[in-house]
mmCIF file of N, CA and C in Angstrom:
data_model
loop_
_atom_site.group_PDB
_atom_site.id
_atom_site.type_symbol
_atom_site.label_atom_id
_atom_site.label_comp_id
_atom_site.label_asym_id
_atom_site.label_seq_id
_atom_site.Cartn_x
_atom_site.Cartn_y
_atom_site.Cartn_z
ATOM 1 N N GLN A 14 0.847 -1.188 0.000
ATOM 2 C CA GLN A 14 0.000 0.000 0.000
ATOM 3 C C GLN A 14 0.887 1.244 0.000
ATOM 4 N N VAL A 15 0.447 2.239 -0.737
ATOM 5 C CA VAL A 15 1.197 3.492 -0.851
ATOM 6 C C VAL A 15 0.336 4.633 -0.329
ATOM 7 N N GLN A 16 0.950 5.516 0.426
ATOM 8 C CA GLN A 16 0.243 6.686 0.936
ATOM 9 C C GLN A 16 1.008 7.957 0.594
ATOM 10 N N LEU A 17 0.257 8.988 0.231
ATOM 11 C CA LEU A 17 0.801 10.328 0.066
ATOM 12 C C LEU A 17 0.082 11.209 1.077
ATOM 13 N N VAL A 18 0.824 11.785 2.002
ATOM 14 C CA VAL A 18 0.219 12.570 3.074
ATOM 15 C C VAL A 18 0.687 14.013 2.953
ATOM 16 N N GLU A 19 -0.294 14.903 2.773
ATOM 17 C CA GLU A 19 0.005 16.332 2.632
ATOM 18 C C GLU A 19 -0.138 17.046 3.968
ATOM 19 N N SER A 20 0.547 18.176 4.078
ATOM 20 C CA SER A 20 0.388 19.051 5.230
ATOM 21 C C SER A 20 0.726 20.481 4.805
ATOM 22 N N GLY A 21 0.238 21.444 5.591
ATOM 23 C CA GLY A 21 0.637 22.824 5.373
ATOM 24 C C GLY A 21 -0.410 23.744 4.802
ATOM 25 N N GLY A 22 -1.588 23.250 4.489
ATOM 26 C CA GLY A 22 -2.623 24.133 3.968
ATOM 27 C C GLY A 22 -3.172 25.049 5.045
ATOM 28 N N GLY A 23 -4.043 25.967 4.626
ATOM 29 C CA GLY A 23 -4.658 26.860 5.592
ATOM 30 C C GLY A 23 -5.158 28.142 4.955
ATOM 31 N N LEU A 24 -5.430 29.106 5.811
ATOM 32 C CA LEU A 24 -5.945 30.408 5.385
ATOM 33 C C LEU A 24 -4.813 31.431 5.424
ATOM 34 N N VAL A 25 -4.688 32.200 4.360
ATOM 35 C CA VAL A 25 -3.640 33.211 4.293
ATOM 36 C C VAL A 25 -4.182 34.440 3.575
ATOM 37 N N GLN A 26 -3.680 35.588 3.917
ATOM 38 C CA GLN A 26 -4.118 36.828 3.267
ATOM 39 C C GLN A 26 -3.439 36.975 1.900
ATOM 40 N N PRO A 27 -4.070 37.709 1.010
ATOM 41 C CA PRO A 27 -3.420 37.973 -0.292
ATOM 42 C C PRO A 27 -2.037 38.578 -0.096
ATOM 43 N N GLY A 28 -1.101 38.087 -0.891
ATOM 44 C CA GLY A 28 0.276 38.533 -0.764
ATOM 45 C C GLY A 28 1.103 37.709 0.204
ATOM 46 N N GLY A 29 0.446 36.832 0.937
ATOM 47 C CA GLY A 29 1.128 36.012 1.917
ATOM 48 C C GLY A 29 1.766 34.776 1.319
ATOM 49 N N SER A 30 2.298 33.946 2.206
ATOM 50 C CA SER A 30 3.014 32.741 1.789
ATOM 51 C C SER A 30 2.540 31.526 2.570
ATOM 52 N N LEU A 31 2.650 30.387 1.932
ATOM 53 C CA LEU A 31 2.379 29.095 2.563
ATOM 54 C C LEU A 31 3.323 28.081 1.958
ATOM 55 N N THR A 32 3.636 27.069 2.738
ATOM 56 C CA THR A 32 4.431 25.954 2.217
ATOM 57 C C THR A 32 3.676 24.656 2.434
ATOM 58 N N LEU A 33 3.494 23.916 1.360
ATOM 59 C CA LEU A 33 2.864 22.606 1.416
ATOM 60 C C LEU A 33 3.933 21.524 1.367
ATOM 61 N N SER A 34 3.706 20.469 2.119
ATOM 62 C CA SER A 34 4.635 19.342 2.110
ATOM 63 C C SER A 34 3.873 18.052 1.871
ATOM 64 N N CYS A 35 4.558 17.102 1.272
ATOM 65 C CA CYS A 35 3.949 15.801 0.998
ATOM 66 C C CYS A 35 5.014 14.726 1.171
ATOM 67 N N ALA A 36 4.635 13.664 1.862
ATOM 68 C CA ALA A 36 5.539 12.541 2.065
ATOM 69 C C ALA A 36 4.895 11.275 1.538
ATOM 70 N N ALA A 37 5.655 10.557 0.742
ATOM 71 C CA ALA A 37 5.197 9.272 0.223
ATOM 72 C C ALA A 37 5.745 8.145 1.099
ATOM 73 N N SER A 38 4.906 7.173 1.366
ATOM 74 C CA SER A 38 5.350 6.051 2.185
ATOM 75 C C SER A 38 4.686 4.772 1.703
ATOM 76 N N GLY A 39 5.220 3.649 2.171
ATOM 77 C CA GLY A 39 4.656 2.362 1.807
ATOM 78 C C GLY A 39 5.581 1.576 0.909
ATOM 79 N N SER A 40 4.993 0.642 0.181
ATOM 80 C CA SER A 40 5.768 -0.285 -0.655
ATOM 81 C C SER A 40 6.090 0.343 -2.011
ATOM 82 N N ILE A 41 7.118 1.179 -2.000
ATOM 83 C CA ILE A 41 7.511 1.925 -3.196
ATOM 84 C C ILE A 41 8.838 1.404 -3.724
ATOM 85 N N PHE A 42 8.859 1.058 -5.001
ATOM 86 C CA PHE A 42 10.100 0.599 -5.622
ATOM 87 C C PHE A 42 10.850 1.762 -6.264
ATOM 88 N N ALA A 43 10.131 2.595 -6.951
ATOM 89 C CA ALA A 43 10.771 3.725 -7.638
ATOM 90 C C ALA A 43 9.755 4.834 -7.870
ATOM 91 N N ILE A 44 10.247 6.068 -7.870
ATOM 92 C CA ILE A 44 9.390 7.235 -8.132
ATOM 93 C C ILE A 44 9.925 7.978 -9.341
ATOM 94 N N ASN A 45 9.080 8.204 -10.323
ATOM 95 C CA ASN A 45 9.483 8.939 -11.521
ATOM 96 C C ASN A 45 9.246 10.426 -11.375
ATOM 97 N N SER A 46 8.155 10.791 -10.726
ATOM 98 C CA SER A 46 7.856 12.207 -10.563
ATOM 99 C C SER A 46 6.989 12.420 -9.331
ATOM 100 N N MET A 47 7.102 13.605 -8.784
ATOM 101 C CA MET A 47 6.215 14.042 -7.709
ATOM 102 C C MET A 47 5.852 15.492 -7.975
ATOM 103 N N GLY A 48 4.630 15.844 -7.580
ATOM 104 C CA GLY A 48 4.233 17.211 -7.832
ATOM 105 C C GLY A 48 2.937 17.572 -7.155
ATOM 106 N N TRP A 49 2.367 18.664 -7.626
ATOM 107 C CA TRP A 49 1.143 19.207 -7.037
ATOM 108 C C TRP A 49 0.145 19.582 -8.124
ATOM 109 N N TYR A 50 -1.103 19.254 -7.867
ATOM 110 C CA TYR A 50 -2.225 19.698 -8.657
ATOM 111 C C TYR A 50 -3.168 20.445 -7.725
ATOM 112 N N ARG A 51 -4.103 21.176 -8.309
ATOM 113 C CA ARG A 51 -5.111 21.849 -7.495
ATOM 114 C C ARG A 51 -6.449 21.841 -8.205
ATOM 115 N N GLN A 52 -7.497 21.944 -7.391
ATOM 116 C CA GLN A 52 -8.849 21.996 -7.936
ATOM 117 C C GLN A 52 -9.656 23.022 -7.171
ATOM 118 N N ALA A 53 -10.087 24.034 -7.888
ATOM 119 C CA ALA A 53 -10.943 25.073 -7.308
ATOM 120 C C ALA A 53 -12.402 24.675 -7.498
ATOM 121 N N PRO A 54 -13.300 25.203 -6.688
ATOM 122 C CA PRO A 54 -14.727 24.858 -6.823
ATOM 123 C C PRO A 54 -15.236 25.125 -8.234
ATOM 124 N N GLY A 55 -15.887 24.127 -8.800
ATOM 125 C CA GLY A 55 -16.462 24.274 -10.123
ATOM 126 C C GLY A 55 -15.482 24.197 -11.263
ATOM 127 N N LYS A 56 -14.227 23.889 -10.965
ATOM 128 C CA LYS A 56 -13.201 23.823 -12.013
ATOM 129 C C LYS A 56 -12.539 22.451 -12.040
ATOM 130 N N GLN A 57 -11.879 22.157 -13.147
ATOM 131 C CA GLN A 57 -11.167 20.892 -13.265
ATOM 132 C C GLN A 57 -9.847 20.953 -12.500
ATOM 133 N N ARG A 58 -9.386 19.763 -12.129
ATOM 134 C CA ARG A 58 -8.090 19.681 -11.488
ATOM 135 C C ARG A 58 -7.017 20.094 -12.491
ATOM 136 N N GLU A 59 -6.063 20.903 -12.035
ATOM 137 C CA GLU A 59 -5.028 21.396 -12.936
ATOM 138 C C GLU A 59 -3.650 21.229 -12.326
ATOM 139 N N LEU A 60 -2.668 21.101 -13.198
ATOM 140 C CA LEU A 60 -1.290 20.996 -12.767
ATOM 141 C C LEU A 60 -0.828 22.317 -12.173
ATOM 142 N N VAL A 61 -0.133 22.234 -11.030
ATOM 143 C CA VAL A 61 0.510 23.411 -10.449
ATOM 144 C C VAL A 61 2.010 23.343 -10.735
ATOM 145 N N ALA A 62 2.625 22.264 -10.314
ATOM 146 C CA ALA A 62 4.067 22.088 -10.536
ATOM 147 C C ALA A 62 4.405 20.613 -10.383
ATOM 148 N N VAL A 63 5.384 20.162 -11.166
ATOM 149 C CA VAL A 63 5.785 18.768 -11.069
ATOM 150 C C VAL A 63 7.278 18.652 -11.321
ATOM 151 N N ASP A 64 7.913 17.786 -10.528
ATOM 152 C CA ASP A 64 9.335 17.492 -10.667
ATOM 153 C C ASP A 64 9.463 16.088 -11.226
ATOM 154 N N ILE A 65 9.991 15.983 -12.436
ATOM 155 C CA ILE A 65 10.096 14.713 -13.147
ATOM 156 C C ILE A 65 11.574 14.372 -13.329
ATOM 157 N N ASP A 66 11.911 13.112 -13.086
ATOM 158 C CA ASP A 66 13.296 12.692 -13.254
ATOM 159 C C ASP A 66 13.814 13.022 -14.651
ATOM 160 N N GLY A 67 14.953 13.697 -14.699
ATOM 161 C CA GLY A 67 15.633 13.906 -15.963
ATOM 162 C C GLY A 67 15.109 15.006 -16.848
ATOM 163 N N VAL A 68 14.082 15.721 -16.426
ATOM 164 C CA VAL A 68 13.549 16.813 -17.250
ATOM 165 C C VAL A 68 13.357 18.048 -16.381
ATOM 166 N N PRO A 69 13.343 19.227 -17.011
ATOM 167 C CA PRO A 69 13.147 20.456 -16.219
ATOM 168 C C PRO A 69 11.805 20.435 -15.496
ATOM 169 N N THR A 70 11.792 21.050 -14.340
ATOM 170 C CA THR A 70 10.556 21.165 -13.572
ATOM 171 C C THR A 70 9.516 21.951 -14.371
ATOM 172 N N LYS A 71 8.265 21.501 -14.254
ATOM 173 C CA LYS A 71 7.177 22.171 -14.971
ATOM 174 C C LYS A 71 6.308 22.946 -13.991
ATOM 175 N N TYR A 72 5.927 24.144 -14.394
ATOM 176 C CA TYR A 72 5.023 24.976 -13.600
ATOM 177 C C TYR A 72 3.863 25.453 -14.473
ATOM 178 N N ALA A 73 2.704 25.618 -13.861
ATOM 179 C CA ALA A 73 1.613 26.291 -14.548
ATOM 180 C C ALA A 73 2.016 27.747 -14.767
ATOM 181 N N ASP A 74 1.622 28.314 -15.872
ATOM 182 C CA ASP A 74 1.980 29.705 -16.172
ATOM 183 C C ASP A 74 1.511 30.647 -15.062
ATOM 184 N N SER A 75 0.382 30.322 -14.461
ATOM 185 C CA SER A 75 -0.218 31.204 -13.464
ATOM 186 C C SER A 75 0.576 31.272 -12.163
ATOM 187 N N VAL A 76 1.501 30.318 -11.958
ATOM 188 C CA VAL A 76 2.248 30.297 -10.688
ATOM 189 C C VAL A 76 3.745 30.517 -10.866
ATOM 190 N N LYS A 77 4.187 30.586 -12.115
ATOM 191 C CA LYS A 77 5.620 30.794 -12.366
ATOM 192 C C LYS A 77 6.105 32.055 -11.661
ATOM 193 N N ALA A 78 7.278 31.984 -11.096
ATOM 194 C CA ALA A 78 7.933 33.082 -10.386
ATOM 195 C C ALA A 78 7.334 33.329 -9.005
ATOM 196 N N ARG A 79 6.252 32.628 -8.693
ATOM 197 C CA ARG A 79 5.661 32.780 -7.350
ATOM 198 C C ARG A 79 5.783 31.507 -6.514
ATOM 199 N N PHE A 80 5.702 30.356 -7.184
ATOM 200 C CA PHE A 80 5.750 29.067 -6.500
ATOM 201 C C PHE A 80 7.057 28.364 -6.837
ATOM 202 N N THR A 81 7.565 27.600 -5.868
ATOM 203 C CA THR A 81 8.783 26.814 -6.077
ATOM 204 C C THR A 81 8.570 25.404 -5.558
ATOM 205 N N ILE A 82 8.838 24.423 -6.397
ATOM 206 C CA ILE A 82 8.725 23.027 -5.999
ATOM 207 C C ILE A 82 10.119 22.474 -5.720
ATOM 208 N N SER A 83 10.203 21.646 -4.699
ATOM 209 C CA SER A 83 11.458 20.969 -4.412
ATOM 210 C C SER A 83 11.162 19.540 -3.983
ATOM 211 N N ARG A 84 12.068 18.654 -4.349
ATOM 212 C CA ARG A 84 11.839 17.224 -4.106
ATOM 213 C C ARG A 84 13.084 16.625 -3.474
ATOM 214 N N ASP A 85 12.840 15.760 -2.495
ATOM 215 C CA ASP A 85 13.924 15.025 -1.844
ATOM 216 C C ASP A 85 13.715 13.554 -2.151
ATOM 217 N N ASN A 86 14.515 13.021 -3.052
ATOM 218 C CA ASN A 86 14.316 11.637 -3.480
ATOM 219 C C ASN A 86 14.563 10.646 -2.350
ATOM 220 N N ALA A 87 15.557 10.922 -1.533
ATOM 221 C CA ALA A 87 15.898 9.994 -0.451
ATOM 222 C C ALA A 87 14.769 9.909 0.579
ATOM 223 N N LYS A 88 14.137 11.046 0.855
ATOM 224 C CA LYS A 88 13.060 11.073 1.846
ATOM 225 C C LYS A 88 11.692 10.838 1.220
ATOM 226 N N LYS A 89 11.645 10.807 -0.114
ATOM 227 C CA LYS A 89 10.381 10.639 -0.834
ATOM 228 C C LYS A 89 9.396 11.751 -0.464
ATOM 229 N N THR A 90 9.879 12.960 -0.470
ATOM 230 C CA THR A 90 9.038 14.105 -0.143
ATOM 231 C C THR A 90 9.082 15.143 -1.260
ATOM 232 N N VAL A 91 8.025 15.932 -1.316
ATOM 233 C CA VAL A 91 7.970 17.055 -2.243
ATOM 234 C C VAL A 91 7.338 18.232 -1.503
ATOM 235 N N THR A 92 7.892 19.415 -1.744
ATOM 236 C CA THR A 92 7.438 20.622 -1.063
ATOM 237 C C THR A 92 7.073 21.678 -2.091
ATOM 238 N N LEU A 93 6.040 22.425 -1.798
ATOM 239 C CA LEU A 93 5.639 23.528 -2.666
ATOM 240 C C LEU A 93 5.639 24.814 -1.840
ATOM 241 N N GLU A 94 6.569 25.681 -2.137
ATOM 242 C CA GLU A 94 6.630 26.981 -1.486
ATOM 243 C C GLU A 94 5.839 27.973 -2.323
ATOM 244 N N MET A 95 4.837 28.574 -1.702
ATOM 245 C CA MET A 95 3.932 29.471 -2.428
ATOM 246 C C MET A 95 4.070 30.879 -1.868
ATOM 247 N N ASN A 96 4.439 31.804 -2.710
ATOM 248 C CA ASN A 96 4.603 33.205 -2.316
ATOM 249 C C ASN A 96 3.662 34.096 -3.126
ATOM 250 N N SER A 97 3.478 35.300 -2.641
ATOM 251 C CA SER A 97 2.625 36.285 -3.331
ATOM 252 C C SER A 97 1.282 35.670 -3.697
ATOM 253 N N LEU A 98 0.679 35.015 -2.741
ATOM 254 C CA LEU A 98 -0.576 34.295 -3.003
ATOM 255 C C LEU A 98 -1.693 35.255 -3.374
ATOM 256 N N LYS A 99 -2.548 34.773 -4.272
ATOM 257 C CA LYS A 99 -3.684 35.550 -4.766
ATOM 258 C C LYS A 99 -4.974 34.809 -4.444
ATOM 259 N N PRO A 100 -6.088 35.514 -4.384
ATOM 260 C CA PRO A 100 -7.367 34.825 -4.136
ATOM 261 C C PRO A 100 -7.631 33.703 -5.149
ATOM 262 N N GLU A 101 -7.180 33.881 -6.370
ATOM 263 C CA GLU A 101 -7.411 32.843 -7.383
ATOM 264 C C GLU A 101 -6.558 31.594 -7.163
ATOM 265 N N ASP A 102 -5.656 31.620 -6.204
ATOM 266 C CA ASP A 102 -4.910 30.415 -5.837
ATOM 267 C C ASP A 102 -5.703 29.532 -4.881
ATOM 268 N N THR A 103 -6.836 30.009 -4.429
ATOM 269 C CA THR A 103 -7.683 29.235 -3.519
ATOM 270 C C THR A 103 -8.138 27.953 -4.190
ATOM 271 N N ALA A 104 -7.872 26.836 -3.540
ATOM 272 C CA ALA A 104 -8.213 25.534 -4.112
ATOM 273 C C ALA A 104 -7.835 24.443 -3.113
ATOM 274 N N VAL A 105 -8.252 23.226 -3.422
ATOM 275 C CA VAL A 105 -7.710 22.054 -2.738
ATOM 276 C C VAL A 105 -6.477 21.619 -3.509
ATOM 277 N N TYR A 106 -5.375 21.497 -2.812
ATOM 278 C CA TYR A 106 -4.104 21.121 -3.439
ATOM 279 C C TYR A 106 -3.837 19.639 -3.166
ATOM 280 N N TYR A 107 -3.526 18.917 -4.242
ATOM 281 C CA TYR A 107 -3.302 17.483 -4.160
ATOM 282 C C TYR A 107 -1.864 17.146 -4.487
ATOM 283 N N CYS A 108 -1.271 16.332 -3.651
ATOM 284 C CA CYS A 108 0.044 15.787 -3.938
ATOM 285 C C CYS A 108 -0.105 14.642 -4.936
ATOM 286 N N TYR A 109 0.859 14.534 -5.828
ATOM 287 C CA TYR A 109 0.815 13.522 -6.882
ATOM 288 C C TYR A 109 2.166 12.822 -6.979
ATOM 289 N N ALA A 110 2.134 11.527 -7.238
ATOM 290 C CA ALA A 110 3.372 10.790 -7.492
ATOM 291 C C ALA A 110 3.127 9.743 -8.562
ATOM 292 N N ASP A 111 4.045 9.682 -9.485
ATOM 293 C CA ASP A 111 4.062 8.647 -10.518
ATOM 294 C C ASP A 111 5.139 7.658 -10.096
ATOM 295 N N LEU A 112 4.712 6.460 -9.679
ATOM 296 C CA LEU A 112 5.677 5.567 -9.067
ATOM 297 C C LEU A 112 5.387 4.102 -9.395
ATOM 298 N N VAL A 113 6.398 3.283 -9.115
ATOM 299 C CA VAL A 113 6.271 1.830 -9.263
ATOM 300 C C VAL A 113 6.190 1.222 -7.866
ATOM 301 N N ARG A 114 5.174 0.448 -7.646
ATOM 302 C CA ARG A 114 5.019 -0.211 -6.350
ATOM 303 C C ARG A 114 5.844 -1.497 -6.326
ATOM 304 N N MET A 115 6.234 -1.907 -5.146
ATOM 305 C CA MET A 115 6.954 -3.158 -4.964
ATOM 306 C C MET A 115 6.137 -4.301 -5.568
ATOM 307 N N GLY A 116 6.824 -5.149 -6.328
ATOM 308 C CA GLY A 116 6.138 -6.288 -6.907
ATOM 309 C C GLY A 116 5.425 -6.001 -8.210
ATOM 310 N N GLU A 117 5.416 -4.733 -8.630
ATOM 311 C CA GLU A 117 4.778 -4.375 -9.894
ATOM 312 C C GLU A 117 5.840 -3.956 -10.911
ATOM 313 N N GLN A 118 5.437 -3.874 -12.163
ATOM 314 C CA GLN A 118 6.395 -3.546 -13.219
ATOM 315 C C GLN A 118 5.925 -2.384 -14.071
ATOM 316 N N ARG A 119 5.030 -1.562 -13.525
ATOM 317 C CA ARG A 119 4.554 -0.421 -14.280
ATOM 318 C C ARG A 119 4.372 0.766 -13.336
ATOM 319 N N TYR A 120 4.479 1.965 -13.936
ATOM 320 C CA TYR A 120 4.225 3.166 -13.159
ATOM 321 C C TYR A 120 2.722 3.375 -13.010
ATOM 322 N N SER A 121 2.328 3.955 -11.892
ATOM 323 C CA SER A 121 0.917 4.261 -11.663
ATOM 324 C C SER A 121 0.802 5.635 -11.004
ATOM 325 N N ASP A 122 -0.344 6.278 -11.259
ATOM 326 C CA ASP A 122 -0.622 7.578 -10.647
ATOM 327 C C ASP A 122 -1.133 7.381 -9.227
ATOM 328 N N ASN A 123 -0.610 8.168 -8.312
ATOM 329 C CA ASN A 123 -1.027 8.102 -6.918
ATOM 330 C C ASN A 123 -1.296 9.508 -6.398
ATOM 331 N N TRP A 124 -2.329 9.619 -5.582
ATOM 332 C CA TRP A 124 -2.785 10.932 -5.120
ATOM 333 C C TRP A 124 -2.924 10.978 -3.613
ATOM 334 N N GLY A 125 -2.660 12.155 -3.063
ATOM 335 C CA GLY A 125 -2.960 12.398 -1.673
ATOM 336 C C GLY A 125 -4.413 12.770 -1.491
ATOM 337 N N GLN A 126 -4.801 12.988 -0.237
ATOM 338 C CA GLN A 126 -6.201 13.301 0.063
ATOM 339 C C GLN A 126 -6.550 14.754 -0.251
ATOM 340 N N GLY A 127 -5.550 15.587 -0.315
ATOM 341 C CA GLY A 127 -5.785 16.998 -0.612
ATOM 342 C C GLY A 127 -5.726 17.856 0.646
ATOM 343 N N THR A 128 -5.282 19.083 0.465
ATOM 344 C CA THR A 128 -5.240 20.041 1.571
ATOM 345 C C THR A 128 -5.766 21.388 1.065
ATOM 346 N N GLN A 129 -6.621 22.001 1.862
ATOM 347 C CA GLN A 129 -7.271 23.240 1.438
ATOM 348 C C GLN A 129 -6.339 24.432 1.621
ATOM 349 N N VAL A 130 -6.250 25.238 0.580
ATOM 350 C CA VAL A 130 -5.553 26.525 0.649
ATOM 351 C C VAL A 130 -6.567 27.608 0.321
ATOM 352 N N THR A 131 -6.745 28.539 1.244
ATOM 353 C CA THR A 131 -7.685 29.640 1.049
ATOM 354 C C THR A 131 -6.941 30.958 1.166
ATOM 355 N N VAL A 132 -7.053 31.775 0.126
ATOM 356 C CA VAL A 132 -6.395 33.084 0.115
ATOM 357 C C VAL A 132 -7.485 34.140 0.165
ATOM 358 N N SER A 133 -7.591 34.801 1.297
ATOM 359 C CA SER A 133 -8.674 35.750 1.497
ATOM 360 C C SER A 133 -8.305 36.749 2.584
ATOM 361 N N SER A 134 -8.819 37.953 2.433
ATOM 362 C CA SER A 134 -8.608 38.974 3.464
ATOM 363 C C SER A 134 -9.770 38.989 4.444
#
């Protein structure tokens, strides 16, 4: 069994900062990528940032220069530092990992439960 556990969400004023963290645990053989998606009310889930082995980190255009993703392969963690937050950043943020489970031979998508980020004055 594989778990992705997020932490760090909450309420912040516009212009403020938050840091989200996610730790992967369980029967993991290999991880190809880890990242963050978000889903606002009434909208589809969208990519925020993802760190993929061997390729440049990808960011949504809307968060470039404001958000920074970092990944620790040894600890199986990924962090999203969010600065200059805007009300439109309000959403449930989901941790994501593309990984191979022990005993399997293919990569699979894995998701955390989500953590709420609310940007409001």
